[in-house]
Each structure stands twice: as C-alpha cells, then as structure tokens.
C-alpha cells in the first residue's frame, strides 16, 4: 500500500512517471532489511522527486500532460475505424499505433482530395506544396517529422517529383508507424533523463538509461537472430550464402567499421603530410543549459543539443569558406556523449600552417559566443570548460594513433586498456542509435559512397486532386 501522500499525488503524474516510481519502490523493497517505515519514506521522496521533474516531460510531450491546464488532445477520425488520439497508452502499443497511422493517412488523403489545381505552369507544384506543408504541420503537432525537402530545385519538374515522393511517404502507414516508434524511443529516454536516471552517479547509468539500453539490446539480439536464420541466394550461380557471413564482410560488422575509419584517418594524415598541413585536436562542448546534470538545464534532449552543436559547426565551416578567409582544411569529427547523455565533439583537423590561427580563432569565437558570462571565473575569461584546441606534436606520436582511441571507444572498444571498454562502446553505440546521432563525419575528404536517385514519377497524386 502507498502512503496517503503518494495516493494523493501519484494520479497527477504522467503514466510513464508513475511506472518509474513503482519500479523504484519495488526495487527498494527487494533490498535487505527494508522496513515499513523506510519504504514509506522512500516512496514519499520518490513521488516528490517525480513531481519536481514531471513538468519537463509534460512540457516536452503535451500528449501525456495530466495537469488541469493541459491542452485538449486532437482525435483522428476514420470512415472505417474508431477515432483515436495520441496518448501514453497508444504510443506504447504497436497495434494502437497502426490504428493511429491508418487514421492519419486517411486524413492526409482527404486533405489532398480537397485541393484544387488551378491553371498555369506552377499550378501543380503549388498544389503539391499546399498538400505537403499541411501534412508537415499535422505531423509536427504529433511530434513526428515529415521528410526533408530541398529549398531549391533546377526545374519545376524536379521540385514536383521530390514533393510527390515526400507526400507518398507520408501516406505510407508503415512509414508513419516507424516514425511513431522512434517517438516512443525518444519519449521513454527523455523521461528517464528528466527523472535523473542517466549519469555517472548512484542509481544512474552512463550515456543511456537502463530501460532504453535494455530495449536497444533486445532489438540487437532479435536482429542477430534474424540474420543467423537467413541465407542469400545468387541468381546467377544458384549458390547460397549464410547472411551472417555476408554481414561480417560489410561495415555492419563493428570491427570492419573501426578498421575503415582508422584507414581513412591514416589516409587523412598522409595527405596532410604531403600537403604540409598541421594537425589540431579540438574538444568542443555546449553551454551549461544543454547539460542535464547542470542546475541551468533548459529541458532539451540530447538530439536537440546535438543539433545546436551541428549548427555551430556549420557556422564555423561557413566562415572557413568566406572569400577573404578561404581556409583550406579537412578532418574527422566524432560525436560522443557525456555521462549524462549530453553530446560533445572531438575534432581532428588538418589545416595550412599560415591559416591555423584563423581557424582556431573562428572556432573559439563561435564556441564561446553563447552564454559567455559563465566562462568568466574570478573576473577572467576561461574558455577551457567549453573549447580546447591543441596542436598535434609528432614527437608525442602520430595523429592517427591519437584518433584510434576515440574511434575504438565509440564502436567496439577493441584494443582499449580499460576493462569495461567493450561495454562502454556498446553504451555509446546505443546512445547514438537511440538519439539518431551520427557518430563519425569526415569533411574535406573524398566521399566513399555515391547516391543514385532512381525514384519514378508519381503522377498518381495529381489524380487525387481536383483538376
């Protein structure tokens, strides 16, 4: 039985927070020498903690808001199925998500059918834009994102084809279900972060919460079982191969991925030596408000914090390209989590010696521009909590030798001296997959893959609209 205080306030908490409180209490009860008195005290403390941090979750995901001031939830209707709304119970149930996705696709189709195509060269494009932007706003209200489209196209036909493809994806029930399942993953992990389950302290787990890691690990096991049960058949020779053996030879194999990045990093270093470039090691983190373990935390997710970091890095690269500056550089960026899940960046850059200081000044200026006042300690500016840039010293070893550590610790932990290196690498990989953060990115180096746009025109969307 819960205490009077818990019975009064538990129903006011979001369902996912109630589940967390029950789990914490049940775990406390399993401890040795657990008395009725200390269980009651622990329960009250757990509920108070939940009440403090629940507003972050409710503000981020209004569909779980149980407060009296919560906005009314939109219901999605269908001519063939019952109406449904997005809430905790629906998001946590695959069958309910499919129901919601079907109703949503039907609503999008009705919206398209109501659009009229006027006369003129751009008439069909204008109709497509009206349809897509309306769908995108509806999806945004449900916390899922529509496909990204280019801002500029060479021809009107190119723009039409891209919008047709984007709309078709939004009408695909399976696509919508995948979007909602990713929302579920984000919702669960954000709730755990807000409740303080991620970090390096007592009762916390580094990088990702125990709940999210267990879900990710289960998916990995299921994927491995699927691969081990399948074969690949060559139509030309009729020869069959175990799919697991095929996968081992690709970069889906973590060891192959690690080796490829090491080889490419070594190639960068050799290229830099030939060009006479000098190496720089950059460690770049975000202001305090993006860190969950800070009193200034603004409630952002690791994905949102990473997007802020990438915008800053994008701005730096734009400065590098300015005609009067035109910095010649290339290198590797590694995204890595702090213990509380907040991303930071390690960069290994090569630059012309005469442009090195310009590059350093640009990066330091952008990194310290936001919330600069928190870097002033005892009246002096100290940028090291935010950004550190060190020159590569060949006397201390090669740049690749330094980079290998960061590659390995974020892929499979191979050849690392730490005893828990493999588990740490798995946690870092889980963090990147859960938040869909690209761990490694090379800039200024030749591409290793080429994209082919072979999508066919989809004029069928025109037929849905009124001509």
Short mmCIF file of C-alpha atoms in Angstrom, two decimals:
data_model
loop_
_atom_site.label_atom_id
_atom_site.label_comp_id
_atom_site.label_asym_id
_atom_site.label_seq_id
_atom_site.Cartn_x
_atom_site.Cartn_y
_atom_site.Cartn_z
CA UNK A 1 0.00 0.00 0.00
CA UNK A 2 1.19 3.51 -0.82
CA UNK A 3 1.24 6.34 1.70
CA UNK A 4 -1.56 8.89 1.86
CA UNK A 5 0.75 11.43 0.19
CA UNK A 6 1.57 9.02 -2.66
CA UNK A 7 -2.08 8.07 -3.19
CA UNK A 8 -2.97 11.76 -3.43
CA UNK A 9 -0.31 12.83 -5.93
CA UNK A 10 0.52 9.70 -7.97
CA UNK A 11 -2.58 10.05 -10.22
CA UNK A 12 -1.43 13.56 -11.15
CA UNK A 13 1.80 12.26 -12.65
CA UNK A 14 2.21 11.18 -16.29
CA UNK A 15 1.80 7.43 -16.74
CA UNK A 16 5.45 6.92 -17.65
CA UNK A 17 6.49 8.69 -14.44
CA UNK A 18 4.07 6.61 -12.36
CA UNK A 19 5.68 3.50 -13.85
CA UNK A 20 9.12 4.76 -12.88
CA UNK A 21 8.03 5.47 -9.28
CA UNK A 22 6.55 1.97 -8.96
CA UNK A 23 9.75 0.45 -10.32
CA UNK A 24 11.95 2.44 -7.91
CA UNK A 25 9.75 1.47 -4.93
CA UNK A 26 9.66 -2.22 -5.91
CA UNK A 27 13.46 -2.23 -6.24
CA UNK A 28 13.78 -0.59 -2.83
CA UNK A 29 11.55 -3.27 -1.29
CA UNK A 30 13.88 -6.01 -2.55
CA UNK A 31 16.79 -4.64 -0.56
CA UNK A 32 17.75 -6.41 2.63
CA UNK A 33 16.45 -5.02 5.93
CA UNK A 34 13.73 -3.00 4.17
CA UNK A 35 11.35 -1.83 6.89
CA UNK A 36 7.84 -0.46 6.51
CA UNK A 37 8.98 2.92 7.80
CA UNK A 38 11.87 3.42 5.40
CA UNK A 39 9.79 2.13 2.47
CA UNK A 40 7.15 4.77 3.21
CA UNK A 41 9.81 7.47 3.46
CA UNK A 42 11.41 6.32 0.22
CA UNK A 43 8.01 6.28 -1.54
CA UNK A 44 7.23 9.85 -0.48
CA UNK A 45 10.67 11.01 -1.62
CA UNK A 46 10.22 9.24 -4.98
CA UNK A 47 6.86 10.93 -5.55
CA UNK A 48 8.26 14.35 -4.57
CA UNK A 49 11.16 13.83 -6.99
CA UNK A 50 8.68 12.85 -9.73
CA UNK A 51 6.52 15.91 -9.08
CA UNK A 52 9.56 18.14 -9.44
CA UNK A 53 10.68 16.77 -12.81
CA UNK A 54 7.37 15.76 -14.43
CA UNK A 55 6.69 19.29 -15.80
CA UNK A 56 9.73 18.90 -18.08
CA UNK A 57 8.19 15.76 -19.59
CA UNK A 58 4.71 17.31 -19.82
CA UNK A 59 6.06 20.45 -21.49
CA UNK A 60 8.06 18.40 -23.99
CA UNK A 61 5.24 15.93 -24.78
CA UNK A 62 1.85 17.51 -24.15
CA UNK A 63 0.03 14.26 -25.04
CA UNK A 64 0.95 12.91 -21.56
CA UNK A 65 0.13 16.11 -19.69
CA UNK A 66 -2.24 15.33 -16.79
CA UNK A 67 -2.33 18.90 -15.44
CA UNK A 68 -5.62 20.79 -15.36
CA UNK A 69 -4.14 23.37 -17.74
CA UNK A 70 -3.21 20.72 -20.31
CA UNK A 71 -4.35 21.40 -23.90
CA UNK A 72 -7.13 19.24 -25.31
CA UNK A 73 -5.83 16.31 -27.36
CA UNK A 74 -6.79 16.08 -31.01
CA UNK A 75 -8.68 12.99 -32.11
CA UNK A 76 -8.19 11.47 -35.56
CA UNK A 77 -11.27 10.09 -37.27
CA UNK A 78 -11.81 7.45 -39.94
CA UNK A 79 -14.70 6.21 -42.00
CA UNK A 80 -13.72 2.60 -41.32
CA UNK A 81 -12.21 2.66 -37.81
CA UNK A 82 -12.89 4.24 -34.44
CA UNK A 83 -11.43 7.69 -33.74
CA UNK A 84 -8.18 7.74 -31.77
CA UNK A 85 -5.87 10.23 -30.05
CA UNK A 86 -2.16 10.17 -29.30
CA UNK A 87 -1.53 9.46 -25.62
CA UNK A 88 0.76 7.32 -23.48
CA UNK A 89 -1.26 4.12 -23.90
CA UNK A 90 -1.47 4.47 -27.68
CA UNK A 91 2.23 5.29 -28.06
CA UNK A 92 3.27 2.23 -26.04
CA UNK A 93 1.09 -0.21 -28.06
CA UNK A 94 2.09 -1.34 -31.58
CA UNK A 95 -1.48 -2.23 -32.55
CA UNK A 96 -2.79 1.16 -31.40
CA UNK A 97 -0.01 2.94 -33.31
CA UNK A 98 -1.01 1.15 -36.50
CA UNK A 99 -4.60 2.25 -35.87
CA UNK A 100 -3.45 5.86 -35.41
CA UNK A 101 -1.25 5.71 -38.53
CA UNK A 102 -4.13 4.40 -40.66
CA UNK A 103 -6.43 7.18 -39.47
CA UNK A 104 -3.72 9.75 -40.07
CA UNK A 105 -3.02 8.50 -43.62
CA UNK A 106 -6.75 8.60 -44.34
CA UNK A 107 -6.95 12.19 -43.07
CA UNK A 108 -3.99 13.21 -45.26
CA UNK A 109 -5.68 11.64 -48.29
CA UNK A 110 -8.87 13.60 -47.62
CA UNK A 111 -6.86 16.82 -47.36
CA UNK A 112 -5.19 16.16 -50.72
CA UNK A 113 -8.55 15.42 -52.36
CA UNK A 114 -9.85 18.84 -51.29
CA UNK A 115 -7.02 20.71 -53.04
CA UNK A 116 -7.86 22.20 -56.45
CA UNK A 117 -5.29 22.54 -59.23
CA UNK A 118 -5.54 25.92 -60.91
CA UNK A 119 -4.31 26.85 -64.39
CA UNK A 120 -0.71 27.74 -65.03
CA UNK A 121 2.79 26.31 -65.24
CA UNK A 122 3.26 26.23 -61.47
CA UNK A 123 -0.29 25.17 -60.62
CA UNK A 124 0.50 21.52 -59.88
CA UNK A 125 3.62 22.48 -57.91
CA UNK A 126 1.62 24.98 -55.85
CA UNK A 127 -0.98 22.30 -55.10
CA UNK A 128 1.73 19.85 -54.05
CA UNK A 129 3.31 22.45 -51.77
CA UNK A 130 -0.06 23.19 -50.16
CA UNK A 131 -0.62 19.47 -49.56
CA UNK A 132 2.87 18.78 -48.22
CA UNK A 133 3.13 21.80 -45.92
CA UNK A 134 -0.28 21.00 -44.45
CA UNK A 135 0.71 17.39 -43.83
CA UNK A 136 4.04 18.51 -42.34
CA UNK A 137 2.28 20.77 -39.83
CA UNK A 138 -0.12 17.98 -38.83
CA UNK A 139 2.81 15.62 -38.28
CA UNK A 140 4.68 18.26 -36.29
CA UNK A 141 1.72 18.55 -33.91
CA UNK A 142 2.10 14.80 -33.32
CA UNK A 143 5.86 15.17 -32.59
CA UNK A 144 6.94 13.37 -35.76
CA UNK A 145 8.83 14.87 -38.69
CA UNK A 146 7.91 14.77 -42.37
CA UNK A 147 10.65 14.02 -44.94
CA UNK A 148 13.08 16.85 -45.56
CA UNK A 149 12.95 18.52 -48.96
CA UNK A 150 15.37 20.80 -50.79
CA UNK A 151 14.80 24.53 -50.72
CA UNK A 152 15.89 24.98 -54.34
CA UNK A 153 15.49 22.86 -57.50
CA UNK A 154 16.84 23.24 -61.01
CA UNK A 155 13.44 22.78 -62.66
CA UNK A 156 9.78 22.80 -61.68
CA UNK A 157 9.61 19.12 -62.60
CA UNK A 158 12.40 18.28 -60.14
CA UNK A 159 10.50 20.08 -57.38
CA UNK A 160 7.29 18.25 -58.29
CA UNK A 161 8.96 14.85 -58.22
CA UNK A 162 10.53 15.47 -54.80
CA UNK A 163 7.26 16.68 -53.30
CA UNK A 164 5.43 13.69 -54.78
CA UNK A 165 7.91 11.33 -53.16
CA UNK A 166 7.64 13.12 -49.81
CA UNK A 167 3.83 13.07 -49.86
CA UNK A 168 3.76 9.42 -50.83
CA UNK A 169 5.93 8.56 -47.83
CA UNK A 170 3.57 10.46 -45.54
CA UNK A 171 0.66 8.39 -46.87
CA UNK A 172 2.53 5.14 -46.13
CA UNK A 173 1.15 3.61 -42.93
CA UNK A 174 4.37 1.65 -42.30
CA UNK A 175 6.39 4.87 -42.59
CA UNK A 176 4.14 6.61 -40.07
CA UNK A 177 4.34 3.65 -37.67
CA UNK A 178 8.15 3.78 -37.81
CA UNK A 179 8.02 7.49 -37.03
CA UNK A 180 5.80 6.87 -34.01
CA UNK A 181 8.04 4.06 -32.78
CA UNK A 182 11.00 6.42 -32.88
CA UNK A 183 8.89 8.94 -30.96
CA UNK A 184 8.26 6.21 -28.39
CA UNK A 185 12.01 5.64 -28.04
CA UNK A 186 12.64 9.36 -27.60
CA UNK A 187 9.74 9.72 -25.14
CA UNK A 188 10.97 6.88 -22.94
CA UNK A 189 14.58 8.05 -22.89
CA UNK A 190 13.73 11.71 -22.34
CA UNK A 191 11.54 10.75 -19.38
CA UNK A 192 14.43 8.76 -17.91
CA UNK A 193 16.83 11.67 -18.48
CA UNK A 194 14.44 14.16 -16.86
CA UNK A 195 14.00 11.87 -13.85
CA UNK A 196 17.77 11.68 -13.41
CA UNK A 197 18.32 8.06 -14.44
CA UNK A 198 21.22 8.89 -16.80
CA UNK A 199 24.64 9.92 -15.49
CA UNK A 200 27.62 8.77 -13.52
CA UNK A 201 26.10 8.93 -10.05
CA UNK A 202 24.43 6.43 -7.75
CA UNK A 203 21.39 4.79 -9.32
CA UNK A 204 22.30 6.16 -12.74
CA UNK A 205 23.63 4.62 -15.93
CA UNK A 206 26.20 6.30 -18.20
CA UNK A 207 25.14 7.67 -21.60
CA UNK A 208 21.68 5.99 -21.76
CA UNK A 209 19.17 4.82 -19.18
CA UNK A 210 18.95 1.15 -18.17
CA UNK A 211 15.43 0.99 -19.56
CA UNK A 212 16.39 2.29 -23.02
CA UNK A 213 19.57 0.22 -23.13
CA UNK A 214 17.62 -2.96 -22.37
CA UNK A 215 15.18 -2.17 -25.20
CA UNK A 216 18.05 -1.48 -27.62
CA UNK A 217 19.90 -4.62 -26.57
CA UNK A 218 16.76 -6.71 -27.15
CA UNK A 219 16.47 -5.31 -30.68
CA UNK A 220 20.11 -6.17 -31.35
CA UNK A 221 19.53 -9.76 -30.24
CA UNK A 222 16.41 -10.03 -32.41
CA UNK A 223 18.29 -8.63 -35.42
CA UNK A 224 21.15 -11.07 -34.87
CA UNK A 225 18.73 -13.99 -34.65
CA UNK A 226 17.08 -12.89 -37.90
CA UNK A 227 20.44 -12.60 -39.69
CA UNK A 228 21.54 -16.00 -38.43
CA UNK A 229 18.34 -17.60 -39.73
CA UNK A 230 18.56 -16.20 -43.27
CA UNK A 231 20.56 -17.02 -46.40
CA UNK A 232 21.43 -15.09 -49.55
CA UNK A 233 20.91 -16.81 -52.90
CA UNK A 234 22.87 -15.87 -56.02
CA UNK A 235 20.51 -15.96 -59.01
CA UNK A 236 23.42 -16.35 -61.43
CA UNK A 237 25.24 -19.28 -59.80
CA UNK A 238 22.46 -20.68 -57.61
CA UNK A 239 24.90 -20.69 -54.71
CA UNK A 240 23.58 -19.89 -51.23
CA UNK A 241 25.48 -17.99 -48.56
CA UNK A 242 24.70 -17.52 -44.88
CA UNK A 243 23.53 -13.94 -44.40
CA UNK A 244 25.57 -13.75 -41.19
CA UNK A 245 28.75 -14.45 -43.16
CA UNK A 246 27.85 -11.76 -45.70
CA UNK A 247 27.19 -9.22 -42.93
CA UNK A 248 30.56 -9.97 -41.34
CA UNK A 249 32.25 -8.75 -44.53
CA UNK A 250 30.50 -5.36 -44.51
CA UNK A 251 30.77 -2.27 -42.32
CA UNK A 252 27.74 -3.54 -40.40
CA UNK A 253 30.43 -5.53 -38.61
CA UNK A 254 31.78 -3.11 -35.94
CA UNK A 255 35.35 -4.31 -36.40
CA UNK A 256 35.22 -3.62 -40.14
CA UNK A 257 33.74 -0.21 -39.44
CA UNK A 258 36.52 0.54 -36.95
CA UNK A 259 39.22 -0.55 -39.39
CA UNK A 260 37.74 1.52 -42.23
CA UNK A 261 37.71 4.67 -40.09
CA UNK A 262 41.27 4.04 -38.93
CA UNK A 263 42.42 3.55 -42.54
CA UNK A 264 40.64 6.71 -43.65
CA UNK A 265 42.14 8.63 -40.73
CA UNK A 266 45.58 7.37 -41.70
CA UNK A 267 44.89 8.47 -45.27
CA UNK A 268 43.99 11.93 -44.00
CA UNK A 269 47.24 12.10 -42.04
CA UNK A 270 49.35 11.04 -45.03
CA UNK A 271 47.54 13.56 -47.21
CA UNK A 272 48.23 16.27 -44.61
CA UNK A 273 51.95 15.39 -44.56
CA UNK A 274 52.14 15.61 -48.35
CA UNK A 275 50.39 19.00 -48.37
CA UNK A 276 52.43 20.33 -45.46
CA UNK A 277 49.33 20.82 -43.28
CA UNK A 278 49.43 20.83 -39.48
CA UNK A 279 47.08 18.88 -37.21
CA UNK A 280 44.79 20.22 -34.49
CA UNK A 281 42.85 18.33 -31.80
CA UNK A 282 39.59 20.07 -30.86
CA UNK A 283 37.38 19.23 -27.86
CA UNK A 284 34.11 21.18 -28.04
CA UNK A 285 31.16 21.05 -25.63
CA UNK A 286 27.99 23.09 -25.17
CA UNK A 287 26.99 25.71 -22.56
CA UNK A 288 25.68 24.50 -19.20
CA UNK A 289 22.00 24.87 -20.09
CA UNK A 290 22.22 21.93 -22.51
CA UNK A 291 23.54 19.56 -19.81
CA UNK A 292 21.08 17.57 -17.70
CA UNK A 293 23.48 17.47 -14.75
CA UNK A 294 23.51 21.30 -14.62
CA UNK A 295 21.19 23.44 -12.49
CA UNK A 296 20.73 25.58 -15.62
CA UNK A 297 19.34 22.69 -17.74
CA UNK A 298 16.74 24.02 -20.18
CA UNK A 299 15.00 20.68 -20.74
CA UNK A 300 16.50 19.91 -24.16
CA UNK A 301 17.04 16.37 -25.42
CA UNK A 302 20.48 15.03 -26.45
CA UNK A 303 19.27 15.14 -30.07
CA UNK A 304 18.30 18.81 -29.75
CA UNK A 305 21.63 19.60 -28.08
CA UNK A 306 23.45 17.82 -30.90
CA UNK A 307 21.53 19.85 -33.48
CA UNK A 308 22.67 23.03 -31.69
CA UNK A 309 26.26 21.79 -31.83
CA UNK A 310 25.94 21.00 -35.55
CA UNK A 311 24.53 24.47 -36.26
CA UNK A 312 27.57 25.99 -34.56
CA UNK A 313 29.91 23.72 -36.55
CA UNK A 314 28.01 24.60 -39.74
CA UNK A 315 28.52 28.29 -38.98
CA UNK A 316 32.26 27.70 -38.44
CA UNK A 317 32.55 25.92 -41.81
CA UNK A 318 30.69 28.80 -43.47
CA UNK A 319 33.27 31.20 -42.05
CA UNK A 320 36.08 28.96 -43.36
CA UNK A 321 34.63 29.35 -46.88
CA UNK A 322 34.35 33.14 -46.88
CA UNK A 323 36.33 34.52 -49.87
CA UNK A 324 38.57 36.76 -47.78
CA UNK A 325 39.40 33.88 -45.43
CA UNK A 326 39.15 30.72 -47.58
CA UNK A 327 40.69 28.33 -45.06
CA UNK A 328 41.96 25.09 -46.60
CA UNK A 329 41.25 22.24 -44.18
CA UNK A 330 39.91 18.69 -43.77
CA UNK A 331 39.45 16.20 -40.95
CA UNK A 332 37.24 13.95 -38.82
CA UNK A 333 34.50 14.81 -36.30
CA UNK A 334 33.46 12.36 -33.57
CA UNK A 335 30.23 12.83 -31.60
CA UNK A 336 30.48 11.42 -28.09
CA UNK A 337 28.21 11.54 -25.02
CA UNK A 338 28.98 12.94 -21.61
CA UNK A 339 27.87 10.69 -18.76
CA UNK A 340 24.51 12.49 -18.60
CA UNK A 341 23.92 11.88 -22.33
CA UNK A 342 24.74 15.42 -23.49
CA UNK A 343 26.77 15.29 -26.72
CA UNK A 344 30.14 16.90 -27.27
CA UNK A 345 32.52 16.81 -30.21
CA UNK A 346 36.09 15.70 -30.75
CA UNK A 347 37.57 17.00 -33.99
CA UNK A 348 40.84 16.11 -35.66
CA UNK A 349 41.53 18.80 -38.24
CA UNK A 350 44.37 19.45 -40.66
CA UNK A 351 44.97 23.00 -41.90
CA UNK A 352 47.57 25.08 -43.73
CA UNK A 353 50.11 26.44 -41.21
CA UNK A 354 49.52 30.06 -42.24
CA UNK A 355 45.75 29.63 -41.70
CA UNK A 356 45.90 27.68 -38.44
CA UNK A 357 45.38 30.65 -36.14
CA UNK A 358 42.45 31.93 -38.22
CA UNK A 359 40.74 28.53 -37.90
CA UNK A 360 41.37 28.46 -34.14
CA UNK A 361 40.01 32.00 -33.69
CA UNK A 362 36.82 31.20 -35.63
CA UNK A 363 36.07 28.00 -33.72
CA UNK A 364 36.84 29.53 -30.31
CA UNK A 365 34.73 32.59 -31.10
CA UNK A 366 31.68 30.56 -32.12
CA UNK A 367 32.06 28.07 -29.26
CA UNK A 368 32.18 30.78 -26.59
CA UNK A 369 29.70 33.29 -28.04
CA UNK A 370 26.63 31.78 -26.32
CA UNK A 371 26.40 32.29 -22.53
CA UNK A 372 29.91 33.71 -22.43
CA UNK A 373 29.35 35.09 -18.94
CA UNK A 374 29.52 31.60 -17.40
CA UNK A 375 33.11 31.32 -18.65
CA UNK A 376 34.25 34.31 -16.62
CA UNK A 377 35.89 32.94 -13.47
CA UNK A 378 37.34 35.35 -10.88
CA UNK A 379 37.00 38.16 -13.38
CA UNK A 380 38.95 36.36 -16.11
CA UNK A 381 37.70 34.60 -19.23
CA UNK A 382 38.46 30.85 -19.16
CA UNK A 383 37.28 29.11 -22.33
CA UNK A 384 38.66 25.65 -21.47
CA UNK A 385 35.37 24.34 -20.00
CA UNK A 386 33.82 24.97 -23.43
CA UNK A 387 36.59 24.52 -26.01
CA UNK A 388 40.19 23.31 -26.07
CA UNK A 389 42.35 23.21 -29.20
CA UNK A 390 45.79 21.63 -29.15
CA UNK A 391 48.38 21.29 -31.89
CA UNK A 392 49.47 17.80 -32.90
CA UNK A 393 53.02 17.15 -31.72
CA UNK A 394 54.70 14.46 -33.90
CA UNK A 395 57.22 13.87 -31.11
CA UNK A 396 54.42 12.50 -28.93
CA UNK A 397 53.04 10.15 -31.60
CA UNK A 398 51.04 10.21 -34.81
CA UNK A 399 47.66 11.88 -35.16
CA UNK A 400 46.13 8.56 -36.22
CA UNK A 401 47.41 6.93 -33.05
CA UNK A 402 45.52 9.55 -31.05
CA UNK A 403 42.38 9.31 -33.17
CA UNK A 404 42.21 5.50 -32.88
CA UNK A 405 41.27 5.81 -29.21
CA UNK A 406 38.17 7.85 -29.98
CA UNK A 407 37.16 5.61 -32.87
CA UNK A 408 37.52 2.42 -30.86
CA UNK A 409 35.83 3.66 -27.68
CA UNK A 410 32.73 4.60 -29.69
CA UNK A 411 32.46 1.45 -31.82
CA UNK A 412 33.57 -1.78 -30.13
CA UNK A 413 36.25 -0.95 -27.55
CA UNK A 414 38.86 -3.04 -29.37
CA UNK A 415 42.46 -2.70 -28.15
CA UNK A 416 41.46 -0.36 -25.33
CA UNK A 417 43.19 -0.88 -21.96
CA UNK A 418 40.07 -0.31 -19.86
CA UNK A 419 38.40 -3.49 -18.64
CA UNK A 420 34.90 -2.20 -19.42
CA UNK A 421 35.84 -0.73 -22.81
CA UNK A 422 33.55 -3.07 -24.76
CA UNK A 423 30.52 -2.27 -22.59
CA UNK A 424 31.29 1.45 -22.75
CA UNK A 425 31.47 1.24 -26.55
CA UNK A 426 28.14 -0.59 -26.66
CA UNK A 427 26.57 2.11 -24.48
CA UNK A 428 27.98 4.82 -26.77
CA UNK A 429 26.59 3.00 -29.81
CA UNK A 430 23.19 2.61 -28.11
CA UNK A 431 23.22 6.34 -27.31
CA UNK A 432 23.88 7.22 -30.96
CA UNK A 433 21.19 4.84 -32.27
CA UNK A 434 18.55 5.87 -29.73
CA UNK A 435 19.00 9.58 -30.49
CA UNK A 436 19.90 9.08 -34.17
CA UNK A 437 23.15 10.96 -33.85
CA UNK A 438 25.84 10.46 -36.48
CA UNK A 439 28.95 9.43 -34.57
CA UNK A 440 31.61 9.98 -37.23
CA UNK A 441 31.78 12.51 -40.05
CA UNK A 442 34.63 13.42 -42.36
CA UNK A 443 34.82 16.78 -44.06
CA UNK A 444 37.04 17.84 -46.91
CA UNK A 445 37.90 14.21 -47.78
CA UNK A 446 36.75 12.22 -50.84
CA UNK A 447 33.37 10.53 -50.43
CA UNK A 448 33.18 6.75 -50.09
CA UNK A 449 29.63 6.38 -51.35
CA UNK A 450 27.55 7.67 -54.20
CA UNK A 451 23.79 8.18 -54.08
CA UNK A 452 21.59 7.29 -57.02
CA UNK A 453 18.18 8.88 -57.41
CA UNK A 454 16.13 6.29 -59.25
CA UNK A 455 12.69 7.17 -57.95
CA UNK A 456 9.99 7.14 -60.60
CA UNK A 457 7.50 9.97 -61.16
CA UNK A 458 4.32 9.64 -59.15
CA UNK A 459 1.74 11.49 -61.16
CA UNK A 460 -0.97 9.48 -59.35
CA UNK A 461 -1.03 12.20 -56.66
CA UNK A 462 -2.33 14.59 -59.34
CA UNK A 463 -5.35 12.35 -59.77
CA UNK A 464 -6.25 12.70 -56.09
CA UNK A 465 -6.52 16.45 -56.51
CA UNK A 466 -9.32 18.33 -58.21
CA UNK A 467 -8.32 19.41 -61.72
#
